[in-house]
Short mmCIF file of C-alpha atoms and ligand atoms in Angstrom, two decimals:
data_model
loop_
_atom_site.label_atom_id
_atom_site.label_comp_id
_atom_site.label_asym_id
_atom_site.label_seq_id
_atom_site.Cartn_x
_atom_site.Cartn_y
_atom_site.Cartn_z
CA UNK A 2 90.65 138.89 70.28
CA UNK A 3 91.13 137.27 66.93
CA UNK A 4 93.16 137.89 63.86
CA UNK A 5 90.92 139.14 61.07
CA UNK A 6 91.20 138.76 57.34
CA UNK A 7 93.31 141.45 55.63
CA UNK A 8 92.97 144.08 54.42
CA UNK A 9 90.35 144.64 57.19
CA UNK A 10 87.24 146.52 58.19
CA UNK A 11 87.29 150.31 58.52
CA UNK A 12 84.64 152.19 60.42
CA UNK A 13 84.08 155.82 59.36
CA UNK A 14 82.18 158.10 61.71
CA UNK A 15 81.14 161.57 60.54
CA UNK A 16 77.95 163.63 60.53
CA UNK A 17 78.75 164.78 57.01
CA UNK A 18 77.37 162.07 54.76
CA UNK A 19 79.36 163.24 51.73
CA UNK A 20 82.64 162.45 53.48
CA UNK A 21 81.33 158.98 54.40
CA UNK A 22 80.32 158.33 50.82
CA UNK A 23 83.69 159.36 49.36
CA UNK A 24 85.66 157.33 51.86
CA UNK A 25 83.41 154.27 51.46
CA UNK A 26 83.75 154.26 47.69
CA UNK A 27 87.49 154.79 47.79
CA UNK A 28 88.33 152.11 50.37
CA UNK A 29 85.85 149.51 49.11
CA UNK A 30 87.54 149.90 45.78
CA UNK A 31 90.81 149.04 47.51
CA UNK A 32 89.28 145.84 48.90
CA UNK A 33 88.44 146.98 52.44
CA UNK A 34 85.17 146.34 54.13
CA UNK A 35 83.72 149.72 55.07
CA UNK A 36 81.16 150.52 57.77
CA UNK A 37 79.79 154.00 58.39
CA UNK A 38 78.07 155.82 61.26
CA UNK A 39 76.90 159.40 61.62
CA UNK A 40 77.85 159.77 65.31
CA UNK A 41 79.52 158.05 68.27
CA UNK A 42 76.41 156.31 69.58
CA UNK A 43 75.68 154.75 66.22
CA UNK A 44 79.33 153.73 65.86
CA UNK A 45 79.34 151.91 69.23
CA UNK A 46 76.13 150.09 68.27
CA UNK A 47 77.83 148.82 65.12
CA UNK A 48 80.87 147.71 67.08
CA UNK A 49 78.68 145.58 69.35
CA UNK A 50 78.25 143.02 66.58
CA UNK A 51 80.93 143.90 64.07
CA UNK A 52 84.64 143.34 64.33
CA UNK A 53 86.47 146.51 63.34
CA UNK A 54 90.17 146.89 62.40
CA UNK A 55 90.37 150.67 62.71
CA UNK A 56 88.12 153.68 63.08
CA UNK A 57 88.21 157.16 61.51
CA UNK A 58 86.10 159.66 63.34
CA UNK A 59 85.15 163.33 63.16
CA UNK A 60 85.30 165.24 66.45
CA UNK A 61 82.25 167.44 66.44
CA UNK A 62 79.12 165.34 66.06
CA UNK A 63 75.69 165.29 67.69
CA UNK A 64 74.89 162.79 70.55
CA UNK A 65 78.46 161.60 71.10
CA UNK A 66 81.56 163.36 69.85
CA UNK A 67 84.64 161.70 68.45
CA UNK A 68 86.77 161.97 71.59
CA UNK A 69 84.13 160.30 73.75
CA UNK A 70 83.83 157.61 71.11
CA UNK A 71 87.62 157.11 71.16
CA UNK A 72 87.51 156.67 74.91
CA UNK A 73 84.69 154.09 74.67
CA UNK A 74 86.56 152.16 72.01
CA UNK A 75 89.73 152.17 74.05
CA UNK A 76 87.88 150.63 77.00
CA UNK A 77 86.06 148.11 74.83
CA UNK A 78 89.04 146.91 72.78
CA UNK A 79 92.35 148.74 73.10
CA UNK A 80 93.71 147.16 69.94
CA UNK A 81 91.41 149.16 67.64
CA UNK A 82 93.29 152.26 66.48
CA UNK A 83 91.22 155.44 66.30
CA UNK A 84 92.17 158.24 63.89
CA UNK A 85 90.57 161.59 64.39
CA UNK A 86 89.67 163.86 61.44
CA UNK A 87 89.29 167.47 62.36
CA UNK A 88 88.95 170.79 60.62
CA UNK A 89 90.29 172.79 63.57
CA UNK A 90 93.52 171.32 64.84
CA UNK A 91 93.95 173.43 67.96
CA UNK A 92 96.67 172.54 70.45
CA UNK A 93 94.03 171.77 73.04
CA UNK A 94 92.27 169.33 70.74
CA UNK A 95 95.53 167.67 69.80
CA UNK A 96 96.43 167.07 73.43
CA UNK A 97 92.95 165.76 74.20
CA UNK A 98 93.01 163.39 71.25
CA UNK A 99 96.31 161.90 72.35
CA UNK A 100 95.04 161.53 75.93
CA UNK A 101 92.10 159.52 74.70
CA UNK A 102 94.33 156.96 73.07
CA UNK A 103 93.86 158.29 69.56
CA UNK A 104 96.77 157.16 67.45
CA UNK A 105 96.73 159.86 64.77
CA UNK A 106 94.75 162.75 63.41
CA UNK A 107 94.13 164.04 59.94
CA UNK A 108 93.22 167.58 59.00
CA UNK A 109 90.07 168.18 57.07
CA UNK A 110 89.48 168.34 54.23
CA UNK A 111 91.11 164.94 54.15
CA UNK A 112 93.29 163.85 51.31
CA UNK A 113 92.32 160.31 50.29
CA UNK A 114 95.86 159.30 49.51
CA UNK A 115 97.06 160.52 52.88
CA UNK A 116 94.18 158.57 54.47
CA UNK A 117 95.20 155.44 52.62
CA UNK A 118 98.78 155.66 53.89
CA UNK A 119 97.45 156.22 57.38
CA UNK A 120 95.21 153.12 57.18
CA UNK A 121 98.11 150.98 55.98
CA UNK A 122 100.33 152.19 58.79
CA UNK A 123 97.85 151.83 61.66
CA UNK A 124 96.74 148.43 60.46
CA UNK A 125 100.34 147.22 60.27
CA UNK A 126 101.00 148.58 63.73
CA UNK A 127 97.80 147.00 64.98
CA UNK A 128 98.76 143.63 63.53
CA UNK A 129 102.09 143.78 65.33
CA UNK A 130 100.42 144.91 68.52
CA UNK A 131 97.85 142.09 68.38
CA UNK A 132 100.49 139.49 67.56
CA UNK A 133 102.54 140.73 70.45
CA UNK A 134 99.52 140.54 72.75
CA UNK A 135 98.69 137.05 71.58
CA UNK A 136 102.28 136.05 72.15
CA UNK A 137 102.23 137.52 75.62
CA UNK A 138 98.98 135.75 76.35
CA UNK A 139 100.45 132.51 75.15
CA UNK A 140 103.53 132.96 77.29
CA UNK A 141 101.33 133.75 80.27
CA UNK A 142 99.11 130.74 79.57
CA UNK A 143 102.16 128.53 79.26
CA UNK A 144 103.56 129.83 82.52
CA UNK A 145 100.21 129.28 84.19
CA UNK A 146 100.01 125.77 82.79
CA UNK A 147 103.50 125.01 84.00
CA UNK A 148 102.69 126.29 87.45
CA UNK A 149 99.48 124.22 87.52
CA UNK A 150 101.49 121.21 86.44
CA UNK A 151 103.99 121.78 89.20
CA UNK A 152 101.15 122.10 91.72
CA UNK A 153 99.61 118.92 90.42
CA UNK A 154 102.90 117.07 90.59
CA UNK A 155 103.38 118.19 94.18
CA UNK A 156 99.87 117.03 95.05
CA UNK A 157 100.39 113.69 93.35
CA UNK A 158 103.70 113.19 95.12
CA UNK A 159 102.10 114.11 98.42
CA UNK A 160 99.18 111.80 97.83
CA UNK A 161 101.53 109.02 96.84
CA UNK A 162 103.56 109.54 99.99
CA UNK A 163 100.45 109.49 102.17
CA UNK A 164 99.25 106.35 100.44
CA UNK A 165 102.59 104.72 101.06
CA UNK A 166 102.40 105.74 104.69
CA UNK A 167 98.90 104.31 105.11
CA UNK A 168 99.77 101.13 103.26
CA UNK A 169 102.93 100.57 105.25
CA UNK A 170 101.11 100.18 108.53
CA UNK A 171 98.10 98.11 107.57
CA UNK A 172 98.59 94.39 108.01
CA UNK A 173 101.79 94.52 110.03
CA UNK A 174 102.02 91.23 111.95
CA UNK A 175 103.92 92.44 115.02
CA UNK A 176 104.52 95.64 116.91
CA UNK A 177 108.28 95.29 116.42
CA UNK A 178 107.72 95.40 112.67
CA UNK A 179 105.66 98.58 113.00
CA UNK A 180 108.55 100.41 114.66
CA UNK A 181 111.08 99.09 112.18
CA UNK A 182 108.90 100.25 109.29
CA UNK A 183 108.41 103.59 110.97
CA UNK A 184 112.11 104.41 111.18
CA UNK A 185 112.89 103.03 107.72
CA UNK A 186 110.07 104.95 106.11
CA UNK A 187 110.90 108.15 108.01
CA UNK A 188 114.48 107.90 106.81
CA UNK A 189 113.30 107.45 103.26
CA UNK A 190 110.31 109.83 102.94
CA UNK A 191 111.61 112.65 105.15
CA UNK A 192 115.15 112.33 103.90
CA UNK A 193 116.48 111.84 107.40
CA UNK A 194 120.09 110.75 107.76
CA UNK A 195 119.16 108.78 110.85
CA UNK A 196 115.96 107.81 112.62
CA UNK A 197 115.22 106.31 116.00
CA UNK A 198 112.12 105.14 117.82
CA UNK A 199 112.11 105.57 121.58
CA UNK A 200 109.60 104.21 124.03
CA UNK A 201 108.57 106.63 126.72
CA UNK A 202 105.55 106.15 128.97
CA UNK A 203 104.56 105.62 132.59
CA UNK A 204 106.53 102.36 132.69
CA UNK A 205 109.58 103.88 131.04
CA UNK A 206 109.75 107.55 132.03
CA UNK A 207 113.32 107.67 130.68
CA UNK A 208 113.25 107.28 126.88
CA UNK A 209 114.48 103.87 125.77
CA UNK A 210 115.71 103.14 122.25
CA UNK A 211 113.65 100.37 120.60
CA UNK A 212 114.86 100.51 117.04
CA UNK A 213 117.22 102.64 114.95
CA UNK A 214 117.38 103.04 111.19
CA UNK A 215 120.08 101.38 109.13
CA UNK A 216 123.48 102.92 109.52
CA UNK A 217 123.01 103.91 113.16
CA UNK A 218 125.39 102.50 115.72
CA UNK A 219 123.60 100.08 118.03
CA UNK A 220 122.24 102.25 120.81
CA UNK A 221 123.19 101.89 124.40
CA UNK A 222 119.45 101.87 125.21
CA UNK A 223 119.04 105.50 126.14
CA UNK A 224 119.91 108.89 124.63
CA UNK A 225 122.44 111.26 126.12
CA UNK A 226 121.07 113.48 128.91
CA UNK A 227 120.48 116.67 126.89
CA UNK A 228 118.60 114.78 124.17
CA UNK A 229 116.70 112.80 126.79
CA UNK A 230 115.51 116.11 128.27
CA UNK A 231 114.26 117.27 124.88
CA UNK A 232 112.50 113.95 124.25
CA UNK A 233 110.85 114.10 127.65
CA UNK A 234 109.67 117.65 126.96
CA UNK A 235 108.06 116.58 123.67
CA UNK A 236 106.47 113.56 125.35
CA UNK A 237 104.99 115.87 127.97
CA UNK A 238 103.73 118.46 125.46
CA UNK A 239 102.52 115.79 123.11
CA UNK A 240 103.34 118.06 120.12
CA UNK A 241 105.77 117.49 117.25
CA UNK A 242 108.96 119.51 117.40
CA UNK A 243 111.21 120.78 114.61
CA UNK A 244 114.71 122.13 115.16
CA UNK A 245 116.72 123.96 112.50
CA UNK A 246 120.50 124.05 112.21
CA UNK A 247 120.67 127.39 113.93
CA UNK A 248 118.01 126.92 116.52
CA UNK A 249 119.84 125.19 119.28
CA UNK A 250 120.51 121.62 118.21
CA UNK A 251 124.14 122.33 119.02
CA UNK A 252 123.30 121.67 122.62
CA UNK A 253 123.52 117.96 121.74
CA UNK A 254 126.99 116.77 120.98
CA UNK A 255 127.30 115.09 117.63
CA UNK A 256 124.13 116.61 116.15
CA UNK A 257 124.76 119.84 114.34
CA UNK A 258 122.08 119.65 111.66
CA UNK A 259 118.31 119.76 111.72
CA UNK A 260 116.14 117.45 113.87
CA UNK A 261 112.50 116.47 114.39
CA UNK A 262 110.77 114.74 117.27
CA UNK A 263 107.26 113.39 116.71
CA UNK A 264 105.19 111.74 119.46
CA UNK A 265 103.16 108.54 118.94
CA UNK A 266 99.92 108.44 120.88
CA UNK A 267 97.16 105.99 121.66
CA UNK A 268 94.03 107.78 122.81
CA UNK A 269 95.92 111.03 123.31
CA UNK A 270 98.52 109.34 125.52
CA UNK A 271 102.11 109.45 124.31
CA UNK A 272 103.79 106.05 124.35
CA UNK A 273 106.78 106.65 122.11
CA UNK A 274 108.74 109.12 120.01
CA UNK A 275 110.12 109.20 116.52
CA UNK A 276 113.39 111.10 116.44
CA UNK A 277 114.93 112.13 113.10
CA UNK A 278 118.14 113.98 112.29
CA UNK A 279 119.65 115.37 109.13
CA UNK A 280 123.27 116.54 108.92
CA UNK A 281 124.23 120.20 108.70
CA UNK A 282 125.40 120.03 105.09
CA UNK A 283 121.83 119.62 103.93
CA UNK A 284 118.78 121.90 104.13
CA UNK A 285 116.80 121.87 107.34
CA UNK A 286 113.75 119.63 107.61
CA UNK A 287 110.75 121.43 106.12
CA UNK A 288 107.18 121.69 107.34
CA UNK A 289 106.31 119.09 104.74
CA UNK A 290 108.84 116.67 106.26
CA UNK A 291 107.24 117.28 109.62
CA UNK A 292 103.82 116.67 108.08
CA UNK A 293 104.95 113.33 106.65
CA UNK A 294 106.60 112.30 109.90
CA UNK A 295 103.43 113.16 111.81
CA UNK A 296 101.29 111.16 109.36
CA UNK A 297 103.60 108.18 109.82
CA UNK A 298 103.48 108.50 113.59
CA UNK A 299 99.68 108.62 113.52
CA UNK A 300 99.35 105.54 111.32
CA UNK A 301 102.00 103.61 113.23
CA UNK A 302 100.17 104.39 116.46
CA UNK A 303 96.88 103.13 114.98
CA UNK A 304 98.62 99.95 113.90
CA UNK A 305 100.00 99.43 117.41
CA UNK A 306 96.60 100.02 118.95
CA UNK A 307 94.97 97.55 116.55
CA UNK A 308 97.62 94.93 117.20
CA UNK A 309 97.15 95.31 120.94
CA UNK A 310 93.39 94.94 120.58
CA UNK A 311 93.77 92.02 118.21
CA UNK A 312 96.31 90.21 120.37
CA UNK A 313 94.02 90.65 123.33
CA UNK A 314 91.02 89.27 121.46
CA UNK A 315 93.11 86.47 120.04
CA UNK A 316 94.39 85.45 123.44
CA UNK A 317 90.93 85.59 125.00
CA UNK A 318 89.45 83.49 122.23
CA UNK A 319 92.20 80.95 122.37
CA UNK A 320 91.91 80.71 126.14
CA UNK A 321 88.18 80.01 125.80
CA UNK A 322 88.64 77.36 123.13
CA UNK A 323 91.49 75.75 124.97
CA UNK A 324 89.30 75.55 128.05
CA UNK A 325 86.80 73.52 125.97
CA UNK A 326 89.52 71.12 124.88
CA UNK A 327 90.70 70.68 128.45
CA UNK A 328 87.11 70.02 129.50
CA UNK A 329 86.76 67.27 126.87
CA UNK A 330 90.06 65.71 127.85
CA UNK A 331 89.21 65.95 131.54
CA UNK A 332 86.16 63.75 130.95
CA UNK A 333 88.38 61.04 129.56
CA UNK A 334 91.16 60.04 131.91
CA UNK A 335 92.98 58.41 129.00
CA UNK A 336 93.25 61.35 126.68
CA UNK A 337 94.39 63.70 129.42
CA UNK A 338 96.72 66.34 127.91
CA UNK A 339 96.82 64.49 124.59
CA UNK A 340 96.43 67.80 122.72
CA UNK A 341 99.29 69.46 124.57
CA UNK A 342 101.60 66.56 123.76
CA UNK A 343 100.55 66.53 120.09
CA UNK A 344 101.23 70.26 119.93
CA UNK A 345 104.68 69.86 121.47
CA UNK A 346 105.60 66.95 119.17
CA UNK A 347 104.37 68.79 116.08
CA UNK A 348 106.31 71.93 116.94
CA UNK A 349 109.50 69.89 117.57
CA UNK A 350 109.07 68.18 114.22
CA UNK A 351 108.30 71.45 112.44
CA UNK A 352 111.31 73.14 113.96
CA UNK A 353 113.54 70.30 112.82
CA UNK A 354 112.12 70.77 109.33
CA UNK A 355 113.18 74.41 109.45
CA UNK A 356 109.70 75.98 109.42
CA UNK A 357 109.41 79.70 110.17
CA UNK A 358 108.28 81.05 113.52
CA UNK A 359 104.78 81.82 112.30
CA UNK A 360 104.20 78.26 111.09
CA UNK A 361 105.46 76.91 114.40
CA UNK A 362 102.98 79.18 116.15
CA UNK A 363 100.20 77.88 113.95
CA UNK A 364 101.23 74.30 114.77
CA UNK A 365 101.23 75.03 118.49
CA UNK A 366 97.74 76.55 118.45
CA UNK A 367 96.29 74.00 116.05
CA UNK A 368 97.87 71.16 118.02
CA UNK A 369 96.19 72.25 121.18
CA UNK A 370 92.83 72.69 119.45
CA UNK A 371 92.90 69.90 116.87
CA UNK A 372 90.26 67.76 118.59
CA UNK A 373 88.01 70.65 119.67
CA UNK A 374 85.33 69.25 117.34
CA UNK A 375 84.81 66.40 119.82
CA UNK A 376 82.65 68.87 121.75
CA UNK A 377 80.02 67.97 119.18
CA UNK A 378 80.28 64.20 119.72
CA UNK A 379 78.07 62.60 122.40
CA UNK A 380 79.86 61.44 125.55
CA UNK A 381 78.58 57.84 125.35
CA UNK A 382 80.22 57.53 121.93
CA UNK A 383 83.35 59.47 122.80
CA UNK A 384 83.98 57.60 126.04
CA UNK A 385 82.75 54.17 124.95
CA UNK A 386 85.27 51.53 126.06
CA UNK A 387 84.29 48.81 123.60
CA UNK A 388 84.16 48.60 119.83
CA UNK A 389 82.23 51.34 118.02
CA UNK A 390 79.35 50.64 115.65
CA UNK A 391 79.57 52.12 112.14
CA UNK A 392 77.17 54.89 113.13
CA UNK A 393 79.19 55.71 116.22
CA UNK A 394 82.40 55.73 114.18
CA UNK A 395 80.76 58.12 111.69
CA UNK A 396 79.85 60.42 114.58
CA UNK A 397 83.48 60.47 115.71
CA UNK A 398 84.63 61.08 112.14
CA UNK A 399 82.64 64.33 112.10
CA UNK A 400 84.94 65.98 114.65
CA UNK A 401 87.44 67.58 112.21
CA UNK A 402 84.62 69.31 110.33
CA UNK A 403 82.92 70.42 113.55
CA UNK A 404 86.25 71.68 114.94
CA UNK A 405 87.15 73.61 111.77
CA UNK A 406 83.64 75.07 111.85
CA UNK A 407 84.06 76.32 115.41
CA UNK A 408 87.39 78.02 114.69
CA UNK A 409 86.19 79.25 111.28
CA UNK A 410 83.07 80.88 112.72
CA UNK A 411 85.33 83.12 114.76
CA UNK A 412 86.69 84.45 111.49
CA UNK A 413 90.28 83.91 112.56
CA UNK A 414 93.07 81.51 111.97
CA UNK A 415 92.50 80.12 108.51
CA UNK A 416 95.75 78.12 108.66
CA UNK A 417 94.85 76.58 112.01
CA UNK A 418 91.40 75.82 110.67
CA UNK A 419 92.94 73.94 107.76
CA UNK A 420 95.04 71.73 110.04
CA UNK A 421 92.07 70.93 112.23
CA UNK A 422 89.98 70.03 109.19
CA UNK A 423 92.61 67.77 107.61
CA UNK A 424 94.37 66.15 110.54
CA UNK A 425 92.74 62.78 109.79
CA UNK A 426 93.51 62.76 106.08
CA UNK A 427 95.88 59.96 105.01
CA UNK A 428 98.75 60.17 102.56
CA UNK A 429 97.20 57.52 100.26
CA UNK A 430 93.89 59.38 100.14
CA UNK A 431 91.95 56.96 102.33
CA UNK A 432 91.43 59.41 105.21
CA UNK A 433 88.58 61.76 106.08
CA UNK A 434 86.76 64.15 105.71
CA UNK A 435 87.81 64.92 102.11
CA UNK A 436 90.02 62.00 101.13
CA UNK A 437 92.88 64.33 100.08
CA UNK A 438 96.12 62.57 99.11
CA UNK A 439 99.84 63.31 99.16
CA UNK A 440 100.83 66.95 98.99
CA UNK A 441 97.18 67.98 98.61
CA UNK A 442 97.05 67.64 102.36
CA UNK A 443 98.47 70.86 103.87
CA UNK A 444 102.02 70.36 105.15
CA UNK A 445 101.19 71.33 108.72
CA UNK A 446 98.30 68.84 108.78
CA UNK A 447 100.66 66.08 107.57
CA UNK A 448 103.03 66.93 110.41
CA UNK A 449 100.29 66.97 113.02
CA UNK A 450 98.92 63.67 111.76
CA UNK A 451 102.23 61.91 112.55
CA UNK A 452 102.40 63.43 116.04
CA UNK A 453 98.72 62.66 116.71
CA UNK A 454 99.00 58.99 115.72
CA UNK A 455 102.17 58.50 117.73
CA UNK A 456 100.70 60.02 120.91
CA UNK A 457 97.47 58.01 120.55
CA UNK A 458 99.45 54.76 120.47
CA UNK A 459 101.85 55.88 123.18
CA UNK A 460 99.10 56.56 125.71
CA UNK A 461 96.50 54.35 127.38
CA UNK A 462 93.11 54.31 125.75
CA UNK A 463 89.74 53.21 127.04
CA UNK A 464 89.87 50.12 124.86
CA UNK A 465 93.60 49.23 125.13
CA UNK A 466 96.82 49.78 127.00
CA UNK A 467 99.59 51.94 125.62
CA UNK A 468 101.81 50.16 123.14
CA UNK A 469 105.52 49.62 123.64
CA UNK A 470 107.74 52.02 121.65
CA UNK A 471 109.28 49.48 119.27
CA UNK A 472 105.80 48.23 118.37
CA UNK A 473 104.57 51.78 117.74
CA UNK A 474 107.46 52.49 115.39
CA UNK A 475 106.83 49.20 113.59
CA UNK A 476 103.17 50.11 113.06
CA UNK A 477 104.14 53.59 111.90
CA UNK A 478 106.73 52.25 109.43
CA UNK A 479 104.08 49.95 107.98
CA UNK A 480 101.89 53.02 107.44
CA UNK A 481 104.71 54.87 105.65
CA UNK A 482 103.29 56.52 102.50
CA UNK A 483 99.90 55.02 103.39
CA UNK A 484 98.85 57.02 106.41
CA UNK A 485 101.93 59.24 106.69
CA UNK A 486 104.01 61.48 104.48
CA UNK A 487 107.16 59.32 104.09
CA UNK A 488 109.64 62.19 104.50
CA UNK A 489 107.98 63.51 107.62
CA UNK A 490 107.69 60.02 109.10
CA UNK A 491 111.38 59.29 108.39
CA UNK A 492 112.38 62.48 110.14
CA UNK A 493 110.13 61.66 113.09
CA UNK A 494 111.64 58.19 113.45
CA UNK A 495 115.11 59.67 113.17
CA UNK A 496 114.33 62.14 115.97
CA UNK A 497 112.92 59.25 118.05
CA UNK A 498 116.12 57.28 117.48
CA UNK A 499 118.25 60.27 118.47
CA UNK A 500 116.08 60.88 121.52
CA UNK A 501 115.33 64.44 120.40
CA UNK A 502 111.53 64.13 120.62
CA UNK A 503 109.99 66.00 123.57
CA UNK A 504 109.34 63.69 126.52
FE1 FE2 B 27 91.44 63.91 116.02
#
């Protein structure tokens, strides 16, 4: 529907052509556009491609009479007013005209002036009617738009929440962190006052508290008996559970609000439960809250499963590599357990320097594997008691690169790989394989280098006896800032003087 130019288009329908002619001349003179038809069928045909503001029609016409035409027009566009012109205004006709949505009728012979007033009135009414309709449409469109916007916002919020949930549990280093994140996120996203994670499985048939959200009193380890029963029921069913304020939570002392219990499963087996409560002054948890909590539980469970798999693979791999190192050292009576001692010394030094637990772990693993590249060096070179030729020395010097290659091929442990690669670099840049200098050499490699050199001098070798301690320290001091990072060396010597180095 569109607003049309005033004054408008009038359609006259009558089988008497003289009436059409008079009306056409009169209204065109007044500036109207005038269309004419000699019966209803013709009129409808015109209206298929012409926009009409109002229609005057006779009643008795061949093919389609005026009342049928009025009915058709009403169905096609109920904003077009129809005025009936009749010579016989019977009561019956009057009633029928009004039923068909005719807005007025004029008695023939029509008075042109009267007709003009009628046109002005119906067109004004029509304009108001159309404006009102347009307004209503606009209001409806606006309401629809607002509702769509609200829907969209909800979707976006939901999607954002799910993204957060997924993101929270990828790349979590330890299972303990997964559970901590789970309760913190549940508290935040589900608007829980408090959140707990309980372990429950074949090993622990009685639920045991692992972690609670901030603001919870430190747990005594297990829930009170009534709650424990509920938790065990959920663990058995394996289905999430939502309790409203008025649905029985009162059976637990201290909890009078709404609560949710969501199981965590690995391969359909429940191994733990997320338990959330909200106090009674707030609304109950909704289905959406339960949906979020379930999504979190699912992703946390995946993370736990992945960590378990990864830790298993990691341990297996390490055990295999370590076995290689032991095999190399076993061939050489002199280097027996050298790697273990280097690892222990490096960790002690690192701890004294205040390194974090992860770095100490890296030092321990790298220490034990640092010479794994010697697998690639021939035995007659590796175990040769006398002086090495240049070629033989070059072969030995390849071991950091070979070792880093072995660990790197497994696609794990980039930090360990770095230490293995650079453990023979020297602080003044004269080491191998890259000739890195100073702080270019990774910190952990600089630490390991001190421990490695010390242990080499402090143990018997094929070509010499072990050196006395004071001599070792003298040699090391002379290599300060040449072979060794001066700060690390100073700390090492200080620990030696205090007797705090591992035996
Ligand atoms: Fe080495």
